[in-house]
């Protein structure tokens, strides 16, 4: 049987700027904000697929990509994705705790391996695209 209490439950106030107190939280919020440029990039890809389906890829889509504002937004999106990838490549070996010959793989080595794999795949995709 539960008994009701006459006291009000304590609810600690959380202000909207709670994350501005520590640098760790600020960087966390910046990293999470990289989702916004990702939305931009997804919309660009969607527009490209639609233009390809309509047969206007060469005219409307390529002209759209040549716009200076779009170029700047794409560069911002690229920078955000590189930041996201860099932090992901540092965090993943920390979380996984990969064991090699009975010893834990150093975080820096794990990050370098992931960057290397990314570089190899990027070169393969670039070679296939050209």
PDB file of N, CA and C in Angstrom, residues 20-117:
ATOM      1  N   UNK A  20      26.485  25.775 -21.047  1.00  0.00           N
ATOM      2  CA  UNK A  20      27.520  26.781 -21.245  1.00  0.00           C
ATOM      3  C   UNK A  20      28.509  26.862 -20.081  1.00  0.00           C
ATOM      4  N   UNK A  21      28.303  26.082 -19.065  1.00  0.00           N
ATOM      5  CA  UNK A  21      29.141  26.161 -17.859  1.00  0.00           C
ATOM      6  C   UNK A  21      30.505  25.485 -18.047  1.00  0.00           C
ATOM      7  N   UNK A  22      30.580  24.409 -18.803  1.00  0.00           N
ATOM      8  CA  UNK A  22      31.827  23.666 -18.973  1.00  0.00           C
ATOM      9  C   UNK A  22      32.177  23.529 -20.452  1.00  0.00           C
ATOM     10  N   UNK A  23      33.474  23.581 -20.742  1.00  0.00           N
ATOM     11  CA  UNK A  23      33.937  23.445 -22.114  1.00  0.00           C
ATOM     12  C   UNK A  23      33.564  22.115 -22.737  1.00  0.00           C
ATOM     13  N   UNK A  24      33.554  21.036 -21.921  1.00  0.00           N
ATOM     14  CA  UNK A  24      33.181  19.719 -22.421  1.00  0.00           C
ATOM     15  C   UNK A  24      31.761  19.736 -22.995  1.00  0.00           C
ATOM     16  N   UNK A  25      30.847  20.367 -22.275  1.00  0.00           N
ATOM     17  CA  UNK A  25      29.458  20.420 -22.738  1.00  0.00           C
ATOM     18  C   UNK A  25      29.317  21.322 -23.959  1.00  0.00           C
ATOM     19  N   UNK A  26      30.096  22.402 -24.003  1.00  0.00           N
ATOM     20  CA  UNK A  26      30.046  23.279 -25.181  1.00  0.00           C
ATOM     21  C   UNK A  26      30.464  22.513 -26.427  1.00  0.00           C
ATOM     22  N   UNK A  27      31.571  21.770 -26.312  1.00  0.00           N
ATOM     23  CA  UNK A  27      32.030  20.989 -27.457  1.00  0.00           C
ATOM     24  C   UNK A  27      31.027  19.902 -27.820  1.00  0.00           C
ATOM     25  N   UNK A  28      30.409  19.313 -26.821  1.00  0.00           N
ATOM     26  CA  UNK A  28      29.380  18.297 -27.059  1.00  0.00           C
ATOM     27  C   UNK A  28      28.229  18.895 -27.875  1.00  0.00           C
ATOM     28  N   UNK A  29      27.805  20.090 -27.499  1.00  0.00           N
ATOM     29  CA  UNK A  29      26.698  20.733 -28.218  1.00  0.00           C
ATOM     30  C   UNK A  29      27.112  21.106 -29.647  1.00  0.00           C
ATOM     31  N   UNK A  30      28.356  21.549 -29.821  1.00  0.00           N
ATOM     32  CA  UNK A  30      28.839  21.855 -31.170  1.00  0.00           C
ATOM     33  C   UNK A  30      28.843  20.583 -32.013  1.00  0.00           C
ATOM     34  N   UNK A  31      29.310  19.486 -31.418  1.00  0.00           N
ATOM     35  CA  UNK A  31      29.336  18.222 -32.148  1.00  0.00           C
ATOM     36  C   UNK A  31      27.924  17.772 -32.513  1.00  0.00           C
ATOM     37  N   UNK A  32      27.008  17.902 -31.606  1.00  0.00           N
ATOM     38  CA  UNK A  32      25.626  17.518 -31.900  1.00  0.00           C
ATOM     39  C   UNK A  32      25.004  18.440 -32.946  1.00  0.00           C
ATOM     40  N   UNK A  33      25.462  19.695 -32.990  1.00  0.00           N
ATOM     41  CA  UNK A  33      24.937  20.643 -33.979  1.00  0.00           C
ATOM     42  C   UNK A  33      25.389  20.302 -35.390  1.00  0.00           C
ATOM     43  N   UNK A  34      26.344  19.382 -35.533  1.00  0.00           N
ATOM     44  CA  UNK A  34      26.756  18.983 -36.878  1.00  0.00           C
ATOM     45  C   UNK A  34      25.624  18.259 -37.609  1.00  0.00           C
ATOM     46  N   UNK A  35      24.556  17.942 -36.914  1.00  0.00           N
ATOM     47  CA  UNK A  35      23.399  17.329 -37.565  1.00  0.00           C
ATOM     48  C   UNK A  35      22.711  18.322 -38.507  1.00  0.00           C
ATOM     49  N   UNK A  36      22.815  19.608 -38.218  1.00  0.00           N
ATOM     50  CA  UNK A  36      22.141  20.612 -39.052  1.00  0.00           C
ATOM     51  C   UNK A  36      22.744  20.664 -40.458  1.00  0.00           C
ATOM     52  N   UNK A  37      24.078  20.764 -40.602  1.00  0.00           N
ATOM     53  CA  UNK A  37      24.623  20.696 -41.962  1.00  0.00           C
ATOM     54  C   UNK A  37      24.372  19.353 -42.646  1.00  0.00           C
ATOM     55  N   UNK A  38      24.199  18.305 -41.878  1.00  0.00           N
ATOM     56  CA  UNK A  38      23.880  17.005 -42.460  1.00  0.00           C
ATOM     57  C   UNK A  38      22.510  17.043 -43.127  1.00  0.00           C
ATOM     58  N   UNK A  39      21.576  17.729 -42.514  1.00  0.00           N
ATOM     59  CA  UNK A  39      20.247  17.891 -43.121  1.00  0.00           C
ATOM     60  C   UNK A  39      20.376  18.629 -44.445  1.00  0.00           C
ATOM     61  N   UNK A  40      21.200  19.684 -44.472  1.00  0.00           N
ATOM     62  CA  UNK A  40      21.428  20.440 -45.714  1.00  0.00           C
ATOM     63  C   UNK A  40      21.960  19.503 -46.802  1.00  0.00           C
ATOM     64  N   UNK A  41      22.953  18.693 -46.461  1.00  0.00           N
ATOM     65  CA  UNK A  41      23.551  17.786 -47.435  1.00  0.00           C
ATOM     66  C   UNK A  41      22.534  16.766 -47.935  1.00  0.00           C
ATOM     67  N   UNK A  42      21.689  16.252 -47.044  1.00  0.00           N
ATOM     68  CA  UNK A  42      20.650  15.294 -47.447  1.00  0.00           C
ATOM     69  C   UNK A  42      19.642  15.934 -48.394  1.00  0.00           C
ATOM     70  N   UNK A  43      19.290  17.184 -48.131  1.00  0.00           N
ATOM     71  CA  UNK A  43      18.367  17.889 -49.026  1.00  0.00           C
ATOM     72  C   UNK A  43      18.993  18.106 -50.400  1.00  0.00           C
ATOM     73  N   UNK A  44      20.289  18.402 -50.436  1.00  0.00           N
ATOM     74  CA  UNK A  44      21.002  18.552 -51.715  1.00  0.00           C
ATOM     75  C   UNK A  44      20.957  17.232 -52.492  1.00  0.00           C
ATOM     76  N   UNK A  45      21.243  16.132 -51.800  1.00  0.00           N
ATOM     77  CA  UNK A  45      21.198  14.831 -52.468  1.00  0.00           C
ATOM     78  C   UNK A  45      19.795  14.516 -52.980  1.00  0.00           C
ATOM     79  N   UNK A  46      18.788  14.813 -52.185  1.00  0.00           N
ATOM     80  CA  UNK A  46      17.414  14.580 -52.612  1.00  0.00           C
ATOM     81  C   UNK A  46      17.079  15.398 -53.851  1.00  0.00           C
ATOM     82  N   UNK A  47      17.489  16.663 -53.846  1.00  0.00           N
ATOM     83  CA  UNK A  47      17.257  17.517 -55.010  1.00  0.00           C
ATOM     84  C   UNK A  47      17.979  16.959 -56.235  1.00  0.00           C
ATOM     85  N   UNK A  48      19.196  16.445 -56.044  1.00  0.00           N
ATOM     86  CA  UNK A  48      19.936  15.856 -57.160  1.00  0.00           C
ATOM     87  C   UNK A  48      19.245  14.629 -57.728  1.00  0.00           C
ATOM     88  N   UNK A  49      18.711  13.789 -56.867  1.00  0.00           N
ATOM     89  CA  UNK A  49      17.996  12.590 -57.327  1.00  0.00           C
ATOM     90  C   UNK A  49      16.723  12.986 -58.074  1.00  0.00           C
ATOM     91  N   UNK A  50      16.010  13.978 -57.549  1.00  0.00           N
ATOM     92  CA  UNK A  50      14.790  14.443 -58.226  1.00  0.00           C
ATOM     93  C   UNK A  50      15.136  15.035 -59.586  1.00  0.00           C
ATOM     94  N   UNK A  51      16.209  15.849 -59.644  1.00  0.00           N
ATOM     95  CA  UNK A  51      16.626  16.439 -60.922  1.00  0.00           C
ATOM     96  C   UNK A  51      17.058  15.356 -61.905  1.00  0.00           C
ATOM     97  N   UNK A  52      17.712  14.326 -61.396  1.00  0.00           N
ATOM     98  CA  UNK A  52      18.125  13.222 -62.249  1.00  0.00           C
ATOM     99  C   UNK A  52      16.906  12.490 -62.804  1.00  0.00           C
ATOM    100  N   UNK A  53      15.900  12.289 -61.976  1.00  0.00           N
ATOM    101  CA  UNK A  53      14.673  11.628 -62.412  1.00  0.00           C
ATOM    102  C   UNK A  53      13.886  12.452 -63.421  1.00  0.00           C
ATOM    103  N   UNK A  54      13.935  13.782 -63.262  1.00  0.00           N
ATOM    104  CA  UNK A  54      13.212  14.662 -64.184  1.00  0.00           C
ATOM    105  C   UNK A  54      13.987  14.925 -65.470  1.00  0.00           C
ATOM    106  N   UNK A  55      15.245  14.516 -65.511  1.00  0.00           N
ATOM    107  CA  UNK A  55      16.062  14.762 -66.696  1.00  0.00           C
ATOM    108  C   UNK A  55      16.645  16.163 -66.734  1.00  0.00           C
ATOM    109  N   UNK A  56      16.631  16.882 -65.610  1.00  0.00           N
ATOM    110  CA  UNK A  56      17.151  18.253 -65.565  1.00  0.00           C
ATOM    111  C   UNK A  56      18.432  18.339 -64.738  1.00  0.00           C
ATOM    112  N   UNK A  57      19.134  17.226 -64.615  1.00  0.00           N
ATOM    113  CA  UNK A  57      20.330  17.186 -63.773  1.00  0.00           C
ATOM    114  C   UNK A  57      21.386  18.170 -64.273  1.00  0.00           C
ATOM    115  N   UNK A  58      21.652  18.143 -65.574  1.00  0.00           N
ATOM    116  CA  UNK A  58      22.696  19.006 -66.132  1.00  0.00           C
ATOM    117  C   UNK A  58      22.338  20.484 -66.041  1.00  0.00           C
ATOM    118  N   UNK A  59      21.093  20.799 -66.201  1.00  0.00           N
ATOM    119  CA  UNK A  59      20.717  22.214 -66.240  1.00  0.00           C
ATOM    120  C   UNK A  59      20.424  22.769 -64.853  1.00  0.00           C
ATOM    121  N   UNK A  60      19.408  22.250 -64.195  1.00  0.00           N
ATOM    122  CA  UNK A  60      18.991  22.868 -62.931  1.00  0.00           C
ATOM    123  C   UNK A  60      19.907  22.520 -61.760  1.00  0.00           C
ATOM    124  N   UNK A  61      20.272  21.250 -61.620  1.00  0.00           N
ATOM    125  CA  UNK A  61      21.025  20.841 -60.432  1.00  0.00           C
ATOM    126  C   UNK A  61      22.464  21.362 -60.466  1.00  0.00           C
ATOM    127  N   UNK A  62      23.137  21.202 -61.587  1.00  0.00           N
ATOM    128  CA  UNK A  62      24.525  21.654 -61.682  1.00  0.00           C
ATOM    129  C   UNK A  62      24.592  23.179 -61.559  1.00  0.00           C
ATOM    130  N   UNK A  63      23.653  23.881 -62.161  1.00  0.00           N
ATOM    131  CA  UNK A  63      23.608  25.340 -62.000  1.00  0.00           C
ATOM    132  C   UNK A  63      23.367  25.727 -60.544  1.00  0.00           C
ATOM    133  N   UNK A  64      22.530  24.972 -59.864  1.00  0.00           N
ATOM    134  CA  UNK A  64      22.265  25.214 -58.446  1.00  0.00           C
ATOM    135  C   UNK A  64      23.545  25.040 -57.626  1.00  0.00           C
ATOM    136  N   UNK A  65      24.316  24.002 -57.933  1.00  0.00           N
ATOM    137  CA  UNK A  65      25.553  23.739 -57.196  1.00  0.00           C
ATOM    138  C   UNK A  65      26.624  24.800 -57.439  1.00  0.00           C
ATOM    139  N   UNK A  66      26.541  25.508 -58.562  1.00  0.00           N
ATOM    140  CA  UNK A  66      27.523  26.552 -58.877  1.00  0.00           C
ATOM    141  C   UNK A  66      27.251  27.867 -58.151  1.00  0.00           C
ATOM    142  N   UNK A  67      26.102  27.988 -57.518  1.00  0.00           N
ATOM    143  CA  UNK A  67      25.760  29.203 -56.781  1.00  0.00           C
ATOM    144  C   UNK A  67      26.746  29.400 -55.633  1.00  0.00           C
ATOM    145  N   UNK A  68      27.316  30.605 -55.462  1.00  0.00           N
ATOM    146  CA  UNK A  68      28.294  30.839 -54.396  1.00  0.00           C
ATOM    147  C   UNK A  68      27.761  30.563 -52.984  1.00  0.00           C
ATOM    148  N   UNK A  69      26.514  30.841 -52.747  1.00  0.00           N
ATOM    149  CA  UNK A  69      25.928  30.564 -51.425  1.00  0.00           C
ATOM    150  C   UNK A  69      25.894  29.061 -51.170  1.00  0.00           C
ATOM    151  N   UNK A  70      25.543  28.304 -52.187  1.00  0.00           N
ATOM    152  CA  UNK A  70      25.491  26.847 -52.060  1.00  0.00           C
ATOM    153  C   UNK A  70      26.905  26.296 -51.845  1.00  0.00           C
ATOM    154  N   UNK A  71      27.881  26.855 -52.526  1.00  0.00           N
ATOM    155  CA  UNK A  71      29.266  26.414 -52.341  1.00  0.00           C
ATOM    156  C   UNK A  71      29.707  26.656 -50.909  1.00  0.00           C
ATOM    157  N   UNK A  72      29.398  27.819 -50.362  1.00  0.00           N
ATOM    158  CA  UNK A  72      29.759  28.135 -48.976  1.00  0.00           C
ATOM    159  C   UNK A  72      29.052  27.186 -48.009  1.00  0.00           C
ATOM    160  N   UNK A  73      27.763  26.943 -48.215  1.00  0.00           N
ATOM    161  CA  UNK A  73      27.028  26.027 -47.340  1.00  0.00           C
ATOM    162  C   UNK A  73      27.573  24.606 -47.433  1.00  0.00           C
ATOM    163  N   UNK A  74      27.994  24.201 -48.629  1.00  0.00           N
ATOM    164  CA  UNK A  74      28.587  22.873 -48.785  1.00  0.00           C
ATOM    165  C   UNK A  74      29.937  22.783 -48.076  1.00  0.00           C
ATOM    166  N   UNK A  75      30.724  23.856 -48.094  1.00  0.00           N
ATOM    167  CA  UNK A  75      32.000  23.864 -47.372  1.00  0.00           C
ATOM    168  C   UNK A  75      31.778  23.807 -45.863  1.00  0.00           C
ATOM    169  N   UNK A  76      30.749  24.516 -45.379  1.00  0.00           N
ATOM    170  CA  UNK A  76      30.404  24.450 -43.955  1.00  0.00           C
ATOM    171  C   UNK A  76      29.965  23.030 -43.602  1.00  0.00           C
ATOM    172  N   UNK A  77      29.177  22.431 -44.473  1.00  0.00           N
ATOM    173  CA  UNK A  77      28.727  21.053 -44.256  1.00  0.00           C
ATOM    174  C   UNK A  77      29.913  20.089 -44.236  1.00  0.00           C
ATOM    175  N   UNK A  78      30.863  20.273 -45.136  1.00  0.00           N
ATOM    176  CA  UNK A  78      32.056  19.429 -45.163  1.00  0.00           C
ATOM    177  C   UNK A  78      32.855  19.582 -43.871  1.00  0.00           C
ATOM    178  N   UNK A  79      33.036  20.808 -43.411  1.00  0.00           N
ATOM    179  CA  UNK A  79      33.772  21.046 -42.160  1.00  0.00           C
ATOM    180  C   UNK A  79      33.067  20.384 -40.980  1.00  0.00           C
ATOM    181  N   UNK A  80      31.750  20.481 -40.945  1.00  0.00           N
ATOM    182  CA  UNK A  80      30.983  19.861 -39.859  1.00  0.00           C
ATOM    183  C   UNK A  80      31.123  18.347 -39.894  1.00  0.00           C
ATOM    184  N   UNK A  81      31.099  17.762 -41.071  1.00  0.00           N
ATOM    185  CA  UNK A  81      31.232  16.313 -41.178  1.00  0.00           C
ATOM    186  C   UNK A  81      32.634  15.847 -40.797  1.00  0.00           C
ATOM    187  N   UNK A  82      33.655  16.646 -41.139  1.00  0.00           N
ATOM    188  CA  UNK A  82      35.015  16.296 -40.737  1.00  0.00           C
ATOM    189  C   UNK A  82      35.176  16.370 -39.222  1.00  0.00           C
ATOM    190  N   UNK A  83      34.576  17.381 -38.595  1.00  0.00           N
ATOM    191  CA  UNK A  83      34.601  17.468 -37.128  1.00  0.00           C
ATOM    192  C   UNK A  83      33.895  16.266 -36.517  1.00  0.00           C
ATOM    193  N   UNK A  84      32.745  15.928 -37.063  1.00  0.00           N
ATOM    194  CA  UNK A  84      31.981  14.793 -36.554  1.00  0.00           C
ATOM    195  C   UNK A  84      32.791  13.496 -36.704  1.00  0.00           C
ATOM    196  N   UNK A  85      33.397  13.318 -37.868  1.00  0.00           N
ATOM    197  CA  UNK A  85      34.195  12.113 -38.104  1.00  0.00           C
ATOM    198  C   UNK A  85      35.401  12.064 -37.173  1.00  0.00           C
ATOM    199  N   UNK A  86      36.068  13.199 -36.997  1.00  0.00           N
ATOM    200  CA  UNK A  86      37.258  13.228 -36.134  1.00  0.00           C
ATOM    201  C   UNK A  86      36.897  12.850 -34.704  1.00  0.00           C
ATOM    202  N   UNK A  87      35.819  13.386 -34.182  1.00  0.00           N
ATOM    203  CA  UNK A  87      35.428  13.056 -32.811  1.00  0.00           C
ATOM    204  C   UNK A  87      34.940  11.615 -32.723  1.00  0.00           C
ATOM    205  N   UNK A  88      34.279  11.133 -33.754  1.00  0.00           N
ATOM    206  CA  UNK A  88      33.828   9.743 -33.766  1.00  0.00           C
ATOM    207  C   UNK A  88      35.024   8.793 -33.781  1.00  0.00           C
ATOM    208  N   UNK A  89      36.044   9.136 -34.577  1.00  0.00           N
ATOM    209  CA  UNK A  89      37.212   8.273 -34.683  1.00  0.00           C
ATOM    210  C   UNK A  89      38.034   8.267 -33.407  1.00  0.00           C
ATOM    211  N   UNK A  90      37.935   9.294 -32.596  1.00  0.00           N
ATOM    212  CA  UNK A  90      38.628   9.317 -31.302  1.00  0.00           C
ATOM    213  C   UNK A  90      37.815   8.549 -30.259  1.00  0.00           C
ATOM    214  N   UNK A  91      36.493   8.697 -30.300  1.00  0.00           N
ATOM    215  CA  UNK A  91      35.644   8.060 -29.287  1.00  0.00           C
ATOM    216  C   UNK A  91      35.496   6.549 -29.488  1.00  0.00           C
ATOM    217  N   UNK A  92      35.440   6.104 -30.730  1.00  0.00           N
ATOM    218  CA  UNK A  92      35.163   4.696 -30.995  1.00  0.00           C
ATOM    219  C   UNK A  92      36.191   3.757 -30.353  1.00  0.00           C
ATOM    220  N   UNK A  93      37.500   3.994 -30.521  1.00  0.00           N
ATOM    221  CA  UNK A  93      38.443   3.089 -29.858  1.00  0.00           C
ATOM    222  C   UNK A  93      38.365   3.146 -28.329  1.00  0.00           C
ATOM    223  N   UNK A  94      37.976   4.280 -27.774  1.00  0.00           N
ATOM    224  CA  UNK A  94      37.821   4.387 -26.325  1.00  0.00           C
ATOM    225  C   UNK A  94      36.680   3.512 -25.842  1.00  0.00           C
ATOM    226  N   UNK A  95      35.590   3.532 -26.579  1.00  0.00           N
ATOM    227  CA  UNK A  95      34.385   2.807 -26.172  1.00  0.00           C
ATOM    228  C   UNK A  95      34.538   1.302 -26.417  1.00  0.00           C
ATOM    229  N   UNK A  96      35.117   0.935 -27.551  1.00  0.00           N
ATOM    230  CA  UNK A  96      35.210  -0.474 -27.905  1.00  0.00           C
ATOM    231  C   UNK A  96      36.230  -1.232 -27.073  1.00  0.00           C
ATOM    232  N   UNK A  97      37.329  -0.597 -26.727  1.00  0.00           N
ATOM    233  CA  UNK A  97      38.368  -1.292 -25.977  1.00  0.00           C
ATOM    234  C   UNK A  97      38.903  -2.477 -26.744  1.00  0.00           C
ATOM    235  N   UNK A  98      39.402  -2.251 -27.938  1.00  0.00           N
ATOM    236  CA  UNK A  98      39.867  -3.314 -28.823  1.00  0.00           C
ATOM    237  C   UNK A  98      41.144  -3.945 -28.257  1.00  0.00           C
ATOM    238  N   UNK A  99      41.160  -5.261 -28.210  1.00  0.00           N
ATOM    239  CA  UNK A  99      42.312  -6.005 -27.695  1.00  0.00           C
ATOM    240  C   UNK A  99      43.097  -6.596 -28.871  1.00  0.00           C
ATOM    241  N   UNK A 100      44.420  -6.363 -28.871  1.00  0.00           N
ATOM    242  CA  UNK A 100      45.294  -6.929 -29.881  1.00  0.00           C
ATOM    243  C   UNK A 100      46.425  -7.654 -29.154  1.00  0.00           C
ATOM    244  N   UNK A 101      46.510  -8.964 -29.346  1.00  0.00           N
ATOM    245  CA  UNK A 101      47.524  -9.802 -28.695  1.00  0.00           C
ATOM    246  C   UNK A 101      47.523  -9.602 -27.180  1.00  0.00           C
ATOM    247  N   UNK A 102      46.353  -9.549 -26.605  1.00  0.00           N
ATOM    248  CA  UNK A 102      46.213  -9.460 -25.162  1.00  0.00           C
ATOM    249  C   UNK A 102      46.400  -8.068 -24.578  1.00  0.00           C
ATOM    250  N   UNK A 103      46.653  -7.057 -25.406  1.00  0.00           N
ATOM    251  CA  UNK A 103      46.819  -5.695 -24.916  1.00  0.00           C
ATOM    252  C   UNK A 103      45.791  -4.787 -25.567  1.00  0.00           C
ATOM    253  N   UNK A 104      45.386  -3.785 -24.805  1.00  0.00           N
ATOM    254  CA  UNK A 104      44.399  -2.835 -25.318  1.00  0.00           C
ATOM    255  C   UNK A 104      45.048  -1.927 -26.368  1.00  0.00           C
ATOM    256  N   UNK A 105      44.363  -1.783 -27.503  1.00  0.00           N
ATOM    257  CA  UNK A 105      44.856  -0.951 -28.592  1.00  0.00           C
ATOM    258  C   UNK A 105      44.833   0.510 -28.154  1.00  0.00           C
ATOM    259  N   UNK A 106      45.951   1.245 -28.312  1.00  0.00           N
ATOM    260  CA  UNK A 106      45.946   2.668 -27.944  1.00  0.00           C
ATOM    261  C   UNK A 106      44.909   3.447 -28.752  1.00  0.00           C
ATOM    262  N   UNK A 107      44.292   4.408 -28.112  1.00  0.00           N
ATOM    263  CA  UNK A 107      43.232   5.191 -28.747  1.00  0.00           C
ATOM    264  C   UNK A 107      43.754   5.879 -30.004  1.00  0.00           C
ATOM    265  N   UNK A 108      44.952   6.457 -29.930  1.00  0.00           N
ATOM    266  CA  UNK A 108      45.509   7.158 -31.090  1.00  0.00           C
ATOM    267  C   UNK A 108      45.712   6.204 -32.272  1.00  0.00           C
ATOM    268  N   UNK A 109      46.138   4.996 -31.996  1.00  0.00           N
ATOM    269  CA  UNK A 109      46.336   4.009 -33.057  1.00  0.00           C
ATOM    270  C   UNK A 109      44.999   3.622 -33.688  1.00  0.00           C
ATOM    271  N   UNK A 110      43.994   3.427 -32.859  1.00  0.00           N
ATOM    272  CA  UNK A 110      42.663   3.108 -33.384  1.00  0.00           C
ATOM    273  C   UNK A 110      42.124   4.221 -34.265  1.00  0.00           C
ATOM    274  N   UNK A 111      42.328   5.464 -33.856  1.00  0.00           N
ATOM    275  CA  UNK A 111      41.866   6.601 -34.655  1.00  0.00           C
ATOM    276  C   UNK A 111      42.616   6.668 -35.981  1.00  0.00           C
ATOM    277  N   UNK A 112      43.943   6.406 -35.946  1.00  0.00           N
ATOM    278  CA  UNK A 112      44.727   6.426 -37.189  1.00  0.00           C
ATOM    279  C   UNK A 112      44.283   5.325 -38.143  1.00  0.00           C
ATOM    280  N   UNK A 113      43.962   4.170 -37.612  1.00  0.00           N
ATOM    281  CA  UNK A 113      43.468   3.072 -38.454  1.00  0.00           C
ATOM    282  C   UNK A 113      42.156   3.469 -39.128  1.00  0.00           C
ATOM    283  N   UNK A 114      41.262   4.086 -38.358  1.00  0.00           N
ATOM    284  CA  UNK A 114      39.966   4.490 -38.925  1.00  0.00           C
ATOM    285  C   UNK A 114      40.149   5.577 -39.989  1.00  0.00           C
ATOM    286  N   UNK A 115      41.051   6.540 -39.762  1.00  0.00           N
ATOM    287  CA  UNK A 115      41.327   7.561 -40.778  1.00  0.00           C
ATOM    288  C   UNK A 115      41.942   6.918 -42.021  1.00  0.00           C
ATOM    289  N   UNK A 116      42.815   5.946 -41.816  1.00  0.00           N
ATOM    290  CA  UNK A 116      43.415   5.255 -42.950  1.00  0.00           C
ATOM    291  C   UNK A 116      42.379   4.529 -43.790  1.00  0.00           C
ATOM    292  N   UNK A 117      41.471   3.822 -43.122  1.00  0.00           N
ATOM    293  CA  UNK A 117      40.392   3.133 -43.840  1.00  0.00           C
ATOM    294  C   UNK A 117      39.537   4.136 -44.603  1.00  0.00           C
TER     295      UNK A 117
END
